Amino acid sequence: MADLWFSEYHVINSVKLGLNIKEILHTEETPFQKLEMYRNDTFGVFMTLDGFIQVTEKDEFVYHDMICHPALAVNPSIKKVLIIGGGDGGTAREVARYPHIETIDMVEIDGAVVEACKKYMPSTAGVFSKEPRLNLIIGDGLKFVEEAADGSYDLILVDSTDPAGPGEGLFTVQFYENCYRALKEDGILINQHECAFHPLDAEQMQKAHSKIKKVFPIAKVYGFNIPTYSTGYWYFGFASKKYDPITDLKAEEWEKFGLRTKYYNTDIHTGAFALPNYVKEVL
Ligand code: AG3
C-alpha cells in the first residue's frame, strides 16, 4: 500500500499525531458518527470516531484498567454496574473479571461500533459473545439513565467520546444528576475528564469538572499515561456519594482478587490522584 497515514489534530493547524496505515479494515458513516478501523504496525488495530482515536490494541489496557479497577478497589462489593458507551467492549471485559459482579448493563448508542469491533478487535469485543452477565442495549444512554429506577447501580462508567457529537449530552449537569439518582447511596460514577495540557482541552476538563462538582459531594480527578491520546496523558473523574478514592482505598481486599493487570496496581491508584499544579488550577 502507498504511504498512507491517519492523523489526528491535537491542536488545530499546529500539532498532530500520525499513525501509518498498514491496512484499511473498515470505514463507515453510521447514523451517529464516522467510524474507521485501521491496522498500524506498532499499535495494532485501532478505531477512530469522527477522526479521534478511541482505542488501539496495543494501549487499550491502560484506559480499560483505569476506568474500571480504581472504583472496584474503593468498593470491592460492587454488584451492579452500568456502562454508558464502551462499544469496543474493553470496559465490559475488565468489569467481567470480577466473579462477584452480578449484572453489567451496557448502553451503546451506535450498534455499528459493536459490530465492527466484534469483527476486527476480538481482544476487547470478545466479551460480547462470552459473558452471560452482560446485558448489551443498543440505545441512548442519556435516556436510559433518565429512566433508570432510583438507586439501581453501585457503579456507572461513562466510556464515551469527547464532548462533541453523540457524546455531548454525557457532559451535562442533567446527565450527572440522573446518574446521581440512579446510583445507590454509596454509588460511584467514573466519567471522561479529557486532558489539560492544551488550552482547549483544559477548557473541556474544567467544564466537565465544574458540573460534576455541583452534583456529587465527592469529585476527584485521576490521570494515566496512554500514548495515543492527546499529549499521552488522559483523565477520568471519580465522583461519589460516600467514598473518598484515597482514604477509602481497600488495597489489601483488592489485591486478594488476584487479578493480573498490566497497568493498574494499588500504588498507581494512589499516585494517579496526585495532580500537577496546572491541572489543579483548572479544577
Ligand atoms: N473512549 C474515548 C476516550 C476519549 C478519546 N478522545 C480523544 N482521543 N480525543 C474510548 C473508548 C474505549 N473503550
GROMACS .gro file of C-alpha atoms and ligand atoms in nm:
model
  296
    1MET     CA    1   0.000   0.000   0.000
    2ALA     CA    2   0.114   0.354  -0.067
    3ASP     CA    3   0.244   0.556   0.224
    4LEU     CA    4  -0.089   0.623   0.393
    5TRP     CA    5  -0.131   0.796   0.729
    6PHE     CA    6  -0.408   0.852   0.978
    7SER     CA    7  -0.353   1.179   1.156
    8GLU     CA    8  -0.538   1.348   1.437
    9TYR     CA    9  -0.513   1.713   1.530
   10HIS     CA   10  -0.431   1.773   1.893
   11VAL     CA   11  -0.409   2.146   1.834
   12ILE     CA   12  -0.584   2.264   1.517
   13ASN     CA   13  -0.334   2.356   1.243
   14SER     CA   14  -0.044   2.315   1.481
   15VAL     CA   15   0.003   1.971   1.639
   16LYS     CA   16  -0.084   1.628   1.502
   17LEU     CA   17  -0.037   1.264   1.594
   18GLY     CA   18   0.018   1.033   1.296
   19LEU     CA   19  -0.012   0.656   1.266
   20ASN     CA   20   0.089   0.482   0.948
   21ILE     CA   21  -0.194   0.277   0.798
   22LYS     CA   22  -0.086  -0.074   0.703
   23GLU     CA   23  -0.438  -0.185   0.621
   24ILE     CA   24  -0.778  -0.018   0.590
   25LEU     CA   25  -1.022  -0.251   0.766
   26HIS     CA   26  -1.348  -0.061   0.780
   27THR     CA   27  -1.484   0.287   0.708
   28GLU     CA   28  -1.847   0.379   0.756
   29GLU     CA   29  -2.071   0.680   0.810
   30THR     CA   30  -2.302   0.544   1.077
   31PRO     CA   31  -2.620   0.736   1.171
   32PHE     CA   32  -2.416   0.887   1.458
   33GLN     CA   33  -2.056   0.934   1.351
   34LYS     CA   34  -1.772   0.845   1.115
   35LEU     CA   35  -1.632   0.508   1.214
   36GLU     CA   36  -1.290   0.397   1.088
   37MET     CA   37  -1.076   0.094   1.167
   38TYR     CA   38  -0.718   0.057   1.052
   39ARG     CA   39  -0.414  -0.153   1.123
   40ASN     CA   40  -0.081   0.001   1.229
   41ASP     CA   41   0.244  -0.193   1.276
   42THR     CA   42   0.310  -0.056   1.624
   43PHE     CA   43  -0.034  -0.009   1.781
   44GLY     CA   44  -0.214  -0.292   1.600
   45VAL     CA   45  -0.578  -0.249   1.502
   46PHE     CA   46  -0.718   0.089   1.600
   47MET     CA   47  -1.059   0.252   1.585
   48THR     CA   48  -1.138   0.619   1.535
   49LEU     CA   49  -1.471   0.801   1.569
   50ASP     CA   50  -1.516   1.135   1.392
   51GLY     CA   51  -1.140   1.140   1.341
   52PHE     CA   52  -1.035   1.080   1.704
   53ILE     CA   53  -0.858   0.766   1.820
   54GLN     CA   54  -1.077   0.576   2.065
   55VAL     CA   55  -0.892   0.252   2.108
   56THR     CA   56  -0.581   0.071   1.987
   57GLU     CA   57  -0.498  -0.293   2.052
   58LYS     CA   58  -0.163  -0.201   2.200
   59ASP     CA   59  -0.255   0.061   2.461
   60GLU     CA   60  -0.623  -0.007   2.538
   61PHE     CA   61  -0.520  -0.194   2.854
   62VAL     CA   62  -0.421   0.134   3.018
   63TYR     CA   63  -0.756   0.301   2.963
   64HIS     CA   64  -0.967  -0.003   3.045
   65ASP     CA   65  -0.772  -0.084   3.362
   66MET     CA   66  -0.809   0.273   3.479
   67ILE     CA   67  -1.177   0.319   3.401
   68CYS     CA   68  -1.269   0.011   3.600
   69HIS     CA   69  -1.030  -0.106   3.873
   70PRO     CA   70  -0.993   0.209   4.089
   71ALA     CA   71  -1.368   0.205   4.168
   72LEU     CA   72  -1.358  -0.169   4.247
   73ALA     CA   73  -1.064  -0.113   4.481
   74VAL     CA   74  -1.258   0.154   4.670
   75ASN     CA   75  -1.575  -0.053   4.690
   76PRO     CA   76  -1.484  -0.422   4.639
   77SER     CA   77  -1.851  -0.522   4.693
   78ILE     CA   78  -1.985  -0.361   4.377
   79LYS     CA   79  -2.251  -0.585   4.223
   80LYS     CA   80  -2.448  -0.386   3.968
   81VAL     CA   81  -2.264  -0.191   3.702
   82LEU     CA   82  -2.386   0.034   3.421
   83ILE     CA   83  -2.157   0.118   3.130
   84ILE     CA   84  -2.257   0.408   2.904
   85GLY     CA   85  -2.087   0.378   2.564
   86GLY     CA   86  -1.792   0.141   2.555
   87GLY     CA   87  -1.888  -0.018   2.221
   88ASP     CA   88  -1.547  -0.178   2.174
   89GLY     CA   89  -1.612  -0.400   2.478
   90GLY     CA   90  -1.289  -0.327   2.666
   91THR     CA   91  -1.459  -0.177   2.971
   92ALA     CA   92  -1.709  -0.464   2.993
   93ARG     CA   93  -1.422  -0.711   2.961
   94GLU     CA   94  -1.244  -0.563   3.263
   95VAL     CA   95  -1.561  -0.539   3.475
   96ALA     CA   96  -1.640  -0.902   3.392
   97ARG     CA   97  -1.314  -1.016   3.553
   98TYR     CA   98  -1.479  -0.984   3.896
   99PRO     CA   99  -1.676  -1.302   3.959
  100HIS     CA  100  -1.887  -1.141   4.233
  101ILE     CA  101  -2.032  -0.876   3.999
  102GLU     CA  102  -2.390  -0.978   3.924
  103THR     CA  103  -2.504  -0.766   3.632
  104ILE     CA  104  -2.336  -0.545   3.375
  105ASP     CA  105  -2.580  -0.331   3.179
  106MET     CA  106  -2.416  -0.159   2.886
  107VAL     CA  107  -2.589   0.105   2.673
  108GLU     CA  108  -2.410   0.189   2.349
  109ILE     CA  109  -2.574   0.432   2.109
  110ASP     CA  110  -2.404   0.304   1.794
  111GLY     CA  111  -2.453  -0.063   1.708
  112ALA     CA  112  -2.212  -0.024   1.415
  113VAL     CA  113  -1.924   0.026   1.660
  114VAL     CA  114  -2.004  -0.301   1.836
  115GLU     CA  115  -2.029  -0.491   1.506
  116ALA     CA  116  -1.702  -0.354   1.366
  117CYS     CA  117  -1.517  -0.431   1.690
  118LYS     CA  118  -1.657  -0.784   1.701
  119LYS     CA  119  -1.506  -0.833   1.359
  120TYR     CA  120  -1.171  -0.659   1.395
  121MET     CA  121  -1.095  -0.630   1.765
  122PRO     CA  122  -1.180  -0.957   1.938
  123SER     CA  123  -0.935  -0.880   2.219
  124THR     CA  124  -1.187  -0.626   2.351
  125ALA     CA  125  -1.514  -0.725   2.181
  126GLY     CA  126  -1.480  -1.097   2.257
  127VAL     CA  127  -1.668  -1.025   2.578
  128PHE     CA  128  -1.994  -0.978   2.384
  129SER     CA  129  -2.015  -1.344   2.288
  130LYS     CA  130  -1.898  -1.499   2.613
  131GLU     CA  131  -2.030  -1.300   2.910
  132PRO     CA  132  -2.373  -1.410   3.038
  133ARG     CA  133  -2.393  -1.129   3.298
  134LEU     CA  134  -2.358  -0.866   3.025
  135ASN     CA  135  -2.681  -0.709   2.905
  136LEU     CA  136  -2.598  -0.509   2.590
  137ILE     CA  137  -2.855  -0.249   2.492
  138ILE     CA  138  -2.815  -0.053   2.169
  139GLY     CA  139  -2.978   0.276   2.259
  140ASP     CA  140  -2.945   0.622   2.404
  141GLY     CA  141  -2.752   0.621   2.733
  142LEU     CA  142  -2.892   0.962   2.831
  143LYS     CA  143  -3.246   0.835   2.810
  144PHE     CA  144  -3.157   0.506   2.975
  145VAL     CA  145  -3.018   0.679   3.283
  146GLU     CA  146  -3.310   0.920   3.292
  147GLU     CA  147  -3.550   0.626   3.306
  148ALA     CA  148  -3.345   0.404   3.539
  149ALA     CA  149  -3.504   0.346   3.879
  150ASP     CA  150  -3.358   0.531   4.178
  151GLY     CA  151  -3.066   0.355   4.341
  152SER     CA  152  -3.027   0.085   4.074
  153TYR     CA  153  -2.649   0.079   4.041
  154ASP     CA  154  -2.334   0.059   4.251
  155LEU     CA  155  -2.119   0.193   3.971
  156ILE     CA  156  -2.170   0.388   3.648
  157LEU     CA  157  -1.881   0.402   3.399
  158VAL     CA  158  -1.908   0.662   3.124
  159ASP     CA  159  -1.692   0.530   2.843
  160SER     CA  160  -1.781   0.794   2.588
  161THR     CA  161  -1.630   1.005   2.314
  162ASP     CA  162  -1.529   1.369   2.370
  163PRO     CA  163  -1.792   1.637   2.443
  164ALA     CA  164  -1.884   1.685   2.076
  165GLY     CA  165  -2.112   1.475   1.856
  166PRO     CA  166  -2.303   1.184   2.015
  167GLY     CA  167  -2.108   1.216   2.343
  168GLU     CA  168  -2.206   1.577   2.411
  169GLY     CA  169  -2.506   1.510   2.634
  170LEU     CA  170  -2.289   1.296   2.861
  171PHE     CA  171  -2.113   1.611   2.983
  172THR     CA  172  -2.418   1.792   3.122
  173VAL     CA  173  -2.545   1.865   3.475
  174GLN     CA  174  -2.872   1.698   3.384
  175PHE     CA  175  -2.695   1.372   3.296
  176TYR     CA  176  -2.484   1.380   3.613
  177GLU     CA  177  -2.799   1.441   3.818
  178ASN     CA  178  -2.965   1.141   3.660
  179CYS     CA  179  -2.655   0.932   3.734
  180TYR     CA  180  -2.664   1.051   4.096
  181ARG     CA  181  -3.025   0.941   4.126
  182ALA     CA  182  -2.966   0.605   3.956
  183LEU     CA  183  -2.679   0.526   4.194
  184LYS     CA  184  -2.712   0.359   4.534
  185GLU     CA  185  -2.633   0.562   4.846
  186ASP     CA  186  -2.267   0.458   4.820
  187GLY     CA  187  -2.258   0.474   4.439
  188ILE     CA  188  -1.959   0.577   4.227
  189LEU     CA  189  -1.952   0.747   3.885
  190ILE     CA  190  -1.643   0.739   3.666
  191ASN     CA  191  -1.653   0.978   3.372
  192GLN     CA  192  -1.439   1.128   3.096
  193HIS     CA  193  -1.228   1.423   3.205
  194GLU     CA  194  -1.027   1.462   2.883
  195CYS     CA  195  -0.680   1.618   2.925
  196ALA     CA  196  -0.548   1.956   3.030
  197PHE     CA  197  -0.223   2.046   2.858
  198HIS     CA  198  -0.351   2.245   2.559
  199PRO     CA  199  -0.588   2.536   2.637
  200LEU     CA  200  -0.894   2.400   2.454
  201ASP     CA  201  -0.856   2.063   2.628
  202ALA     CA  202  -0.820   2.233   2.966
  203GLU     CA  203  -1.142   2.418   2.898
  204GLN     CA  204  -1.322   2.089   2.839
  205MET     CA  205  -1.185   1.942   3.159
  206GLN     CA  206  -1.286   2.250   3.354
  207LYS     CA  207  -1.639   2.241   3.215
  208ALA     CA  208  -1.689   1.873   3.290
  209HIS     CA  209  -1.549   1.903   3.640
  210SER     CA  210  -1.738   2.217   3.740
  211LYS     CA  211  -2.065   2.043   3.651
  212ILE     CA  212  -1.989   1.722   3.831
  213LYS     CA  213  -1.886   1.914   4.144
  214LYS     CA  214  -2.233   2.067   4.156
  215VAL     CA  215  -2.393   1.725   4.180
  216PHE     CA  216  -2.164   1.493   4.379
  217PRO     CA  217  -2.028   1.565   4.728
  218ILE     CA  218  -1.701   1.393   4.641
  219ALA     CA  219  -1.549   1.472   4.300
  220LYS     CA  220  -1.185   1.388   4.233
  221VAL     CA  221  -0.977   1.354   3.917
  222TYR     CA  222  -0.712   1.098   3.828
  223GLY     CA  223  -0.476   1.058   3.536
  224PHE     CA  224  -0.287   0.794   3.344
  225ASN     CA  225  -0.037   0.763   3.064
  226ILE     CA  226  -0.187   0.650   2.732
  227PRO     CA  227   0.035   0.709   2.428
  228THR     CA  228  -0.231   0.751   2.156
  229TYR     CA  229  -0.446   1.018   2.324
  230SER     CA  230  -0.364   1.385   2.306
  231THR     CA  231  -0.040   1.460   2.496
  232GLY     CA  232  -0.019   1.096   2.603
  233TYR     CA  233  -0.199   1.167   2.926
  234TRP     CA  234  -0.570   1.135   3.000
  235TYR     CA  235  -0.800   1.181   3.298
  236PHE     CA  236  -1.112   1.032   3.449
  237GLY     CA  237  -1.333   1.183   3.714
  238PHE     CA  238  -1.415   0.982   4.027
  239ALA     CA  239  -1.743   1.111   4.168
  240SER     CA  240  -1.910   0.952   4.462
  241LYS     CA  241  -2.183   0.991   4.720
  242LYS     CA  242  -1.975   0.849   5.003
  243TYR     CA  243  -1.629   0.716   4.927
  244ASP     CA  244  -1.309   0.915   4.902
  245PRO     CA  245  -1.088   0.742   4.643
  246ILE     CA  246  -0.773   0.774   4.855
  247THR     CA  247  -0.880   0.730   5.217
  248ASP     CA  248  -1.132   0.459   5.130
  249LEU     CA  249  -0.896   0.256   4.912
  250LYS     CA  250  -0.914  -0.112   5.019
  251ALA     CA  251  -0.577  -0.211   4.882
  252GLU     CA  252  -0.550  -0.548   5.056
  253GLU     CA  253  -0.901  -0.651   4.966
  254TRP     CA  254  -0.846  -0.559   4.604
  255GLU     CA  255  -0.518  -0.747   4.592
  256LYS     CA  256  -0.698  -1.058   4.716
  257PHE     CA  257  -0.893  -1.067   4.389
  258GLY     CA  258  -0.560  -1.176   4.239
  259LEU     CA  259  -0.618  -1.007   3.903
  260ARG     CA  260  -0.317  -0.977   3.680
  261THR     CA  261  -0.337  -0.624   3.547
  262LYS     CA  262  -0.085  -0.467   3.315
  263TYR     CA  263  -0.123  -0.104   3.426
  264TYR     CA  264  -0.328  -0.076   3.743
  265ASN     CA  265  -0.198  -0.158   4.088
  266THR     CA  266  -0.276  -0.002   4.423
  267ASP     CA  267   0.036   0.219   4.417
  268ILE     CA  268  -0.072   0.354   4.078
  269HIS     CA  269  -0.415   0.411   4.233
  270THR     CA  270  -0.281   0.648   4.495
  271GLY     CA  271  -0.036   0.814   4.257
  272ALA     CA  272  -0.297   0.872   3.987
  273PHE     CA  273  -0.486   1.115   4.209
  274ALA     CA  274  -0.176   1.332   4.258
  275LEU     CA  275  -0.220   1.609   4.002
  276PRO     CA  276   0.024   1.859   3.850
  277ASN     CA  277  -0.040   2.219   3.954
  278TYR     CA  278  -0.152   2.324   3.605
  279VAL     CA  279  -0.427   2.061   3.629
  280LYS     CA  280  -0.526   2.157   3.984
  281GLU     CA  281  -0.564   2.514   3.862
  282VAL     CA  282  -0.840   2.425   3.616
  283LEU     CA  283  -1.040   2.214   3.861
  284AG3     N1  284  -1.335   0.647   2.472
  284AG3     C1  285  -1.289   0.774   2.429
  284AG3     C2  286  -1.182   0.838   2.504
  284AG3     C3  287  -1.154   0.976   2.453
  284AG3     C4  288  -1.088   0.981   2.321
  284AG3     N2  289  -1.065   1.117   2.285
  284AG3     C5  290  -0.965   1.158   2.209
  284AG3     N3  291  -0.877   1.075   2.163
  284AG3     N4  292  -0.958   1.285   2.184
  284AG3     C6  293  -1.253   0.538   2.446
  284AG3     C7  294  -1.326   0.412   2.427
  284AG3     C8  295  -1.251   0.298   2.482
  284AG3     N5  296  -1.337   0.196   2.529
   0.00000   0.00000   0.00000
